[in-house]
Amino acid sequence: MSGEVNLTVSLNKDNVPVTGQPQLIYALLEIMPTEVMANVQMPLNFSLVLDTSGSMSGEKIQRLKDAVKYVIDQLGDDDIISIIRFSSGASTLIGSQRVRTSDKQSLKRKVDQLDADGGTNMAPAMRTGLAEIQKEWSENRINRMVLLTDGQTQGESDCLKMADEAGRKRIPIIALGIGTDWNEKLLQDIGTRSGGQADYIAKPQEIGQFFQSTVQAMQAAVVQNAVLTLRLVAGVTPRKVWRVVPIIADLGYSPISDRAITVPLGELEKGQGQALLVELMLTGRQAGNYRIAQAEVAYDVPLLKLTQEKVRADIMLGFTLDPALAQRVNPRVMNIVEKVTAFKLQTRALQEAEVGNVAGATQKLRAAATILLSQGEADLARTAQQEADRLEKQGQMTAEGKKTIQFKGSKTVRLDQP
């Protein structure tokens, strides 16, 4: 079977000038499950690992209970859930089990028993959550841990060991931090090392929205083990591969020959897929149209018993002697290039602020704010500008500002149809 995934390529320029100098070209690769996959949905097997320490009291714990009960309502009879709570210690609120309709009210009554008390010790709960997921782990399920915390934990090195173990066992962790008192580097490392990701919940009333979107993303993940292979012609060199949808991230790449690289992509979600921005350096050519590369995406669809299906697209580019033709750009691709530029500036600014380079961090934050404002990202631009002013005057940024820039700054790309 074929046709489960569509691959399209757009360049920032369809033509470049004939010149003896190296040139940079940007290729936007959009990889999307097709309508063939509309009715495919893999059953879930996941564990909610929830912080119920004393700092979660009040609105946080109530909003958390509401969010978890919403999740239960959205699950089908073949979905499997477990719920682990942690404070100073860890305990299993709901062991790994299928979510049958007849059991939902009973499960929600157990969720109502959650209360907030004690300190924060995350690693034992992560270990318990992994054990619950492993009981029903399957290639034909979406296996996940959803971890939520609002504070600093003891035993951070043990948490990272659990993240490494989750990565080896192919159980990505979605690490969610609520408020401003948690360690963003730790949660990011947990997400990255497990093959998952981290995110920032600014206010308790946003917990439900994040849980809803997390479950919807799991339910939409129909294509598995996607891998991009980029085969290049002589004189074309890869520089960077960025994922820009669903979030901006530097994916890196692995050479498999002197003219080919691979990039693991993981899962593709219905309705969203992934988009990549590939930076390519070109040597000069005579006037004419050339294939400079071929993109290939290999993927599996376990529920349809499909493995190593492939979709390909040629990357074509013209070299021209016409200056007017060479100056024409694709505004859609250039818009994404600018968003990635803003993200890079924000990331470097945070790194420089961390090591005390106030002048460098301030300059980059203001440059990022200018780009973001021109892109219509007014709220994020305002935050970047305010934090630049605060950094210049007080020598430090706020915890809320840093987290907003770090996590919201990776979500600025929203692709319109070409």
XYZ file of C-alpha atoms in Angstrom:
418
model
C 0.000 0.000 0.000
C 1.149 3.574 -0.587
C -0.218 7.097 -0.305
C -0.353 7.296 3.496
C 2.084 10.243 3.616
C 2.476 13.252 1.360
C 5.847 15.028 0.901
C 6.108 18.469 -0.697
C 9.137 20.724 -1.170
C 9.306 24.521 -1.497
C 12.458 26.638 -1.837
C 12.985 30.183 -0.654
C 14.079 30.857 -4.258
C 13.266 28.927 -7.402
C 16.306 30.516 -9.094
C 19.712 31.705 -7.896
C 22.257 33.806 -9.808
C 25.068 32.227 -11.766
C 28.115 33.100 -9.677
C 31.395 31.597 -8.604
C 30.553 32.124 -4.919
C 28.891 29.581 -2.586
C 25.211 30.282 -2.001
C 22.750 29.354 0.756
C 19.328 27.981 -0.161
C 16.469 27.035 2.168
C 14.232 24.041 1.445
C 10.908 23.670 3.272
C 9.847 20.016 3.465
C 6.248 19.374 4.520
C 5.466 15.802 5.558
C 1.798 15.094 6.200
C -0.383 12.003 6.681
C -3.008 11.968 3.915
C -6.776 11.462 4.002
C -6.092 7.728 3.688
C -5.137 7.890 7.385
C -8.213 9.807 8.556
C -9.852 6.818 10.266
C -6.658 5.258 11.644
C -6.128 5.713 15.390
C -3.706 3.752 17.534
C -4.822 2.851 21.070
C -2.986 4.568 23.909
C -0.890 3.193 26.754
C 0.227 6.004 29.019
C 0.905 6.988 32.584
C 0.125 10.302 34.226
C 2.871 11.038 36.770
C 1.553 13.933 38.850
C 3.101 16.260 41.404
C 0.848 16.468 44.484
C 3.344 18.201 46.784
C 2.208 20.962 49.127
C 2.875 23.684 46.572
C 0.143 22.177 44.358
C -2.581 23.008 46.907
C -5.554 25.213 46.112
C -6.459 25.998 42.520
C -3.620 23.922 41.048
C -4.746 20.611 42.507
C -8.397 21.282 41.669
C -7.581 22.209 38.069
C -5.356 19.135 37.848
C -8.166 16.838 39.005
C -10.547 18.388 36.483
C -7.978 17.914 33.708
C -7.360 14.260 34.579
C -11.097 13.520 34.669
C -11.430 15.150 31.250
C -8.672 12.866 29.956
C -10.493 9.810 31.266
C -13.655 10.888 29.461
C -11.774 11.135 26.150
C -10.367 7.589 26.241
C -11.785 4.547 24.494
C -12.284 0.982 25.689
C -8.941 -0.136 24.231
C -6.912 2.695 25.771
C -4.790 1.965 28.839
C -4.023 4.457 31.611
C -2.168 4.500 34.913
C -1.878 7.386 37.374
C 1.051 7.856 39.742
C 1.157 10.625 42.331
C 4.260 11.943 44.029
C 5.240 14.316 46.798
C 7.907 13.255 49.300
C 7.246 9.707 48.109
C 5.385 8.011 45.254
C 2.195 5.966 45.177
C -0.008 4.375 42.509
C -3.466 5.912 42.394
C -4.606 3.825 39.406
C -2.652 0.833 38.169
C -2.343 0.111 34.457
C -5.815 -0.746 33.141
C -8.145 -0.378 30.167
C -10.564 2.525 30.353
C -13.921 0.845 29.814
C -16.935 3.127 29.714
C -18.484 1.316 32.684
C -15.384 2.037 34.790
C -14.980 5.759 34.092
C -17.026 7.045 37.028
C -15.088 4.824 39.413
C -11.771 6.078 37.991
C -12.872 9.684 38.343
C -13.852 9.121 41.976
C -10.294 7.932 42.599
C -8.969 11.096 40.968
C -11.069 13.150 43.388
C -8.994 11.620 46.205
C -5.892 13.535 45.105
C -4.692 16.085 47.621
C -1.569 18.212 47.983
C 0.946 17.699 50.774
C 4.662 17.120 51.371
C 7.856 17.738 49.408
C 8.898 16.870 45.834
C 10.681 13.650 44.883
C 10.047 12.860 41.236
C 12.380 9.982 40.343
C 10.585 7.159 42.246
C 7.302 8.155 40.586
C 8.940 8.149 37.156
C 10.270 4.653 37.861
C 6.799 3.455 38.892
C 5.197 5.090 35.843
C 7.661 3.366 33.504
C 6.918 0.027 35.124
C 3.164 0.515 34.622
C 3.596 1.450 30.955
C 5.835 -1.551 30.314
C 3.082 -3.938 31.447
C 1.164 -3.214 28.238
C 3.902 -1.822 25.964
C 3.251 -2.646 22.308
C 4.336 -1.541 18.856
C 0.637 -1.167 18.107
C 0.084 1.372 20.890
C 1.195 4.922 21.607
C 3.309 4.457 24.742
C 3.872 7.638 26.767
C 4.516 9.171 30.138
C 2.972 12.562 30.910
C 4.876 14.149 33.801
C 3.661 17.287 35.582
C 5.430 19.240 38.326
C 5.402 22.734 39.783
C 8.667 22.741 41.720
C 12.258 21.705 42.196
C 12.792 18.021 42.925
C 15.403 16.212 44.912
C 17.424 13.569 43.082
C 17.700 15.310 39.700
C 20.397 12.900 38.520
C 18.047 9.984 39.243
C 15.347 11.705 37.165
C 17.761 11.893 34.237
C 18.598 8.211 34.634
C 14.876 7.447 34.418
C 14.639 9.610 31.280
C 17.522 7.660 29.721
C 15.799 4.392 30.613
C 12.541 5.640 29.091
C 14.411 6.503 25.901
C 15.923 3.016 25.701
C 12.487 1.479 26.223
C 10.921 3.775 23.596
C 8.631 5.554 26.037
C 8.805 9.304 25.354
C 8.119 11.613 28.282
C 6.013 14.759 27.927
C 7.376 16.874 30.802
C 5.092 19.745 31.833
C 6.132 22.453 34.283
C 3.474 24.670 35.853
C 4.253 28.102 37.290
C 7.786 29.466 37.549
C 9.496 27.480 40.308
C 10.541 24.357 38.379
C 13.902 23.691 36.742
C 13.436 24.195 33.014
C 16.799 22.636 32.128
C 15.912 19.456 34.006
C 12.528 19.086 32.320
C 13.986 19.849 28.903
C 16.674 17.223 29.451
C 14.049 14.709 30.588
C 12.031 15.362 27.443
C 15.011 15.264 25.081
C 16.717 12.213 26.597
C 13.495 10.181 26.551
C 12.602 11.159 22.984
C 9.772 13.411 24.156
C 9.597 17.111 24.933
C 9.011 19.676 27.683
C 6.499 22.507 27.886
C 5.493 25.396 30.106
C 2.071 25.886 31.728
C 1.960 29.469 32.947
C -1.299 29.352 34.965
C -3.384 26.664 36.707
C -6.361 27.328 34.437
C -4.215 26.199 31.472
C -3.661 22.670 32.825
C -6.832 21.350 31.182
C -5.900 22.814 27.808
C -2.444 21.231 27.920
C -3.786 17.824 28.950
C -6.403 18.004 26.200
C -3.864 18.879 23.501
C -1.456 16.208 24.772
C -4.084 13.459 24.524
C -5.241 14.694 21.111
C -1.653 14.622 19.855
C -1.238 11.039 21.058
C -4.503 10.019 19.385
C -3.408 11.684 16.125
C 0.021 9.971 15.995
C -0.733 7.420 13.281
C 2.597 7.191 11.424
C 5.571 5.777 13.325
C 9.357 5.599 12.913
C 9.529 8.198 10.150
C 13.057 8.889 8.872
C 14.160 11.498 6.339
C 16.983 10.611 3.945
C 18.407 13.482 1.906
C 20.512 12.510 -1.093
C 22.623 15.381 -2.433
C 24.364 15.945 -5.752
C 28.019 16.991 -5.955
C 28.594 20.540 -4.775
C 25.630 20.601 -2.360
C 26.377 20.496 1.373
C 23.855 20.336 4.246
C 24.308 22.941 6.961
C 21.322 22.642 9.312
C 18.052 20.735 9.556
C 15.376 22.458 11.633
C 12.010 21.062 12.558
C 9.625 24.018 12.407
C 6.271 22.243 12.928
C 5.041 21.311 15.477
C 7.828 23.168 17.325
C 11.114 24.710 16.244
C 14.068 22.468 17.091
C 17.544 21.808 15.715
C 17.318 18.158 14.635
C 20.895 17.695 13.519
C 21.650 14.930 11.030
C 23.754 11.805 10.529
C 25.903 11.352 7.383
C 25.488 7.936 5.763
C 27.807 8.712 2.848
C 29.614 11.719 1.417
C 26.386 12.716 -0.357
C 23.564 11.525 1.908
C 22.278 12.245 5.397
C 19.481 10.861 7.572
C 17.276 12.587 10.144
C 14.991 10.593 12.495
C 11.546 12.208 12.637
C 9.619 9.790 14.847
C 5.840 10.143 14.695
C 3.626 12.045 12.286
C 0.273 13.321 13.509
C -2.882 13.536 11.427
C -3.790 17.102 10.538
C -0.356 18.465 11.390
C 2.518 16.240 10.329
C 5.944 17.818 10.444
C 7.662 20.580 8.513
C 11.434 20.869 8.192
C 13.609 23.773 7.094
C 16.826 22.487 5.523
C 19.793 24.814 4.943
C 21.887 23.836 1.908
C 25.145 25.381 0.646
C 25.632 25.318 -3.126
C 28.674 25.717 -5.339
C 28.357 27.555 -8.667
C 26.850 26.133 -11.866
C 26.167 27.274 -15.376
C 22.709 28.582 -16.248
C 20.022 25.894 -16.291
C 17.666 23.848 -14.101
C 19.138 21.153 -11.860
C 18.081 18.545 -9.361
C 20.187 19.438 -6.320
C 18.813 16.772 -3.977
C 16.189 14.118 -3.449
C 14.211 13.858 -0.204
C 12.863 10.476 0.894
C 10.739 9.732 3.941
C 10.475 6.123 5.115
C 7.762 5.282 7.667
C 5.707 2.576 9.353
C 1.962 2.334 9.989
C 1.735 -0.492 12.536
C -2.078 -0.764 12.555
C -2.076 -1.281 8.781
C 0.883 -3.667 9.045
C 2.978 -1.393 6.831
C 6.732 -1.099 7.346
C 9.345 0.901 5.490
C 6.905 2.520 3.092
C 8.553 5.398 1.210
C 7.616 8.702 -0.369
C 10.077 10.807 -2.404
C 10.368 14.305 -3.851
C 13.070 15.892 -6.004
C 14.488 19.278 -5.015
C 14.891 21.314 -8.201
C 16.660 24.677 -8.536
C 17.373 27.033 -11.411
C 20.623 28.943 -11.996
C 19.942 32.089 -13.989
C 21.717 35.022 -15.611
C 18.597 37.191 -15.151
C 19.073 39.386 -12.009
C 15.342 40.053 -11.697
C 14.546 36.334 -11.736
C 17.256 35.604 -9.168
C 15.814 38.175 -6.750
C 12.361 36.613 -6.561
C 11.724 34.884 -3.233
C 8.981 32.669 -1.825
C 7.472 34.819 0.981
C 5.975 31.780 2.708
C 9.383 30.113 3.101
C 11.140 33.382 4.001
C 8.561 33.970 6.734
C 9.626 30.668 8.305
C 13.319 31.517 7.879
C 12.722 34.714 9.882
C 10.890 32.806 12.627
C 13.812 30.390 12.925
C 16.197 33.358 13.035
C 14.198 34.854 15.914
C 14.251 31.500 17.722
C 18.041 31.249 17.333
C 18.475 34.782 18.704
C 16.271 34.021 21.712
C 18.089 30.770 22.434
C 21.516 32.412 22.267
C 20.291 35.309 24.409
C 19.227 32.928 27.177
C 22.572 31.121 26.976
C 24.522 34.378 27.191
C 22.396 35.665 30.068
C 23.119 32.411 31.913
C 26.883 33.008 31.740
C 26.619 36.705 32.589
C 27.071 38.282 29.152
C 24.409 40.927 29.737
C 25.303 43.100 26.740
C 25.225 40.192 24.270
C 21.993 38.787 25.685
C 20.287 42.188 25.653
C 21.276 42.853 22.055
C 19.975 39.486 20.866
C 16.696 39.771 22.767
C 16.000 43.150 21.185
C 16.872 41.844 17.726
C 14.522 38.896 18.291
C 11.769 41.254 19.499
C 12.052 43.294 16.301
C 11.633 40.190 14.122
C 8.798 38.809 16.249
C 6.902 42.092 16.091
C 7.221 42.180 12.309
C 5.896 38.612 12.241
C 2.784 39.482 14.232
C 4.006 37.818 17.459
C 3.199 40.885 19.558
C 2.956 39.204 22.987
C 6.218 37.306 22.627
C 7.946 40.397 21.209
C 6.771 42.414 24.213
C 8.114 39.794 26.615
C 11.503 39.730 24.851
C 11.732 43.536 24.928
C 10.718 43.743 28.596
C 13.242 41.096 29.598
C 15.956 42.885 27.604
C 15.189 46.123 29.495
C 15.149 44.312 32.821
C 18.402 42.509 32.053
C 20.099 45.776 31.123
C 18.919 47.599 34.267
C 18.964 44.827 36.876
C 21.388 42.273 35.438
C 18.877 39.408 35.445
C 15.677 38.166 33.845
C 12.490 36.993 35.536
C 11.787 33.261 35.788
C 8.470 33.767 34.005
C 10.103 35.745 31.190
C 12.818 33.149 30.650
C 10.306 30.298 30.493
C 7.983 32.212 28.167
C 10.814 33.017 25.748
C 12.233 29.508 25.914
C 9.008 27.560 25.377
C 6.643 29.924 23.553
C 9.426 30.989 21.188
C 9.517 27.517 19.627
C 5.811 27.606 18.679
C 5.648 30.575 16.343
C 5.395 28.678 13.024
C 1.823 28.143 11.842
C 1.812 26.935 8.264
C -0.788 28.226 5.841
C -1.540 26.329 2.684
C 0.835 27.268 -0.152
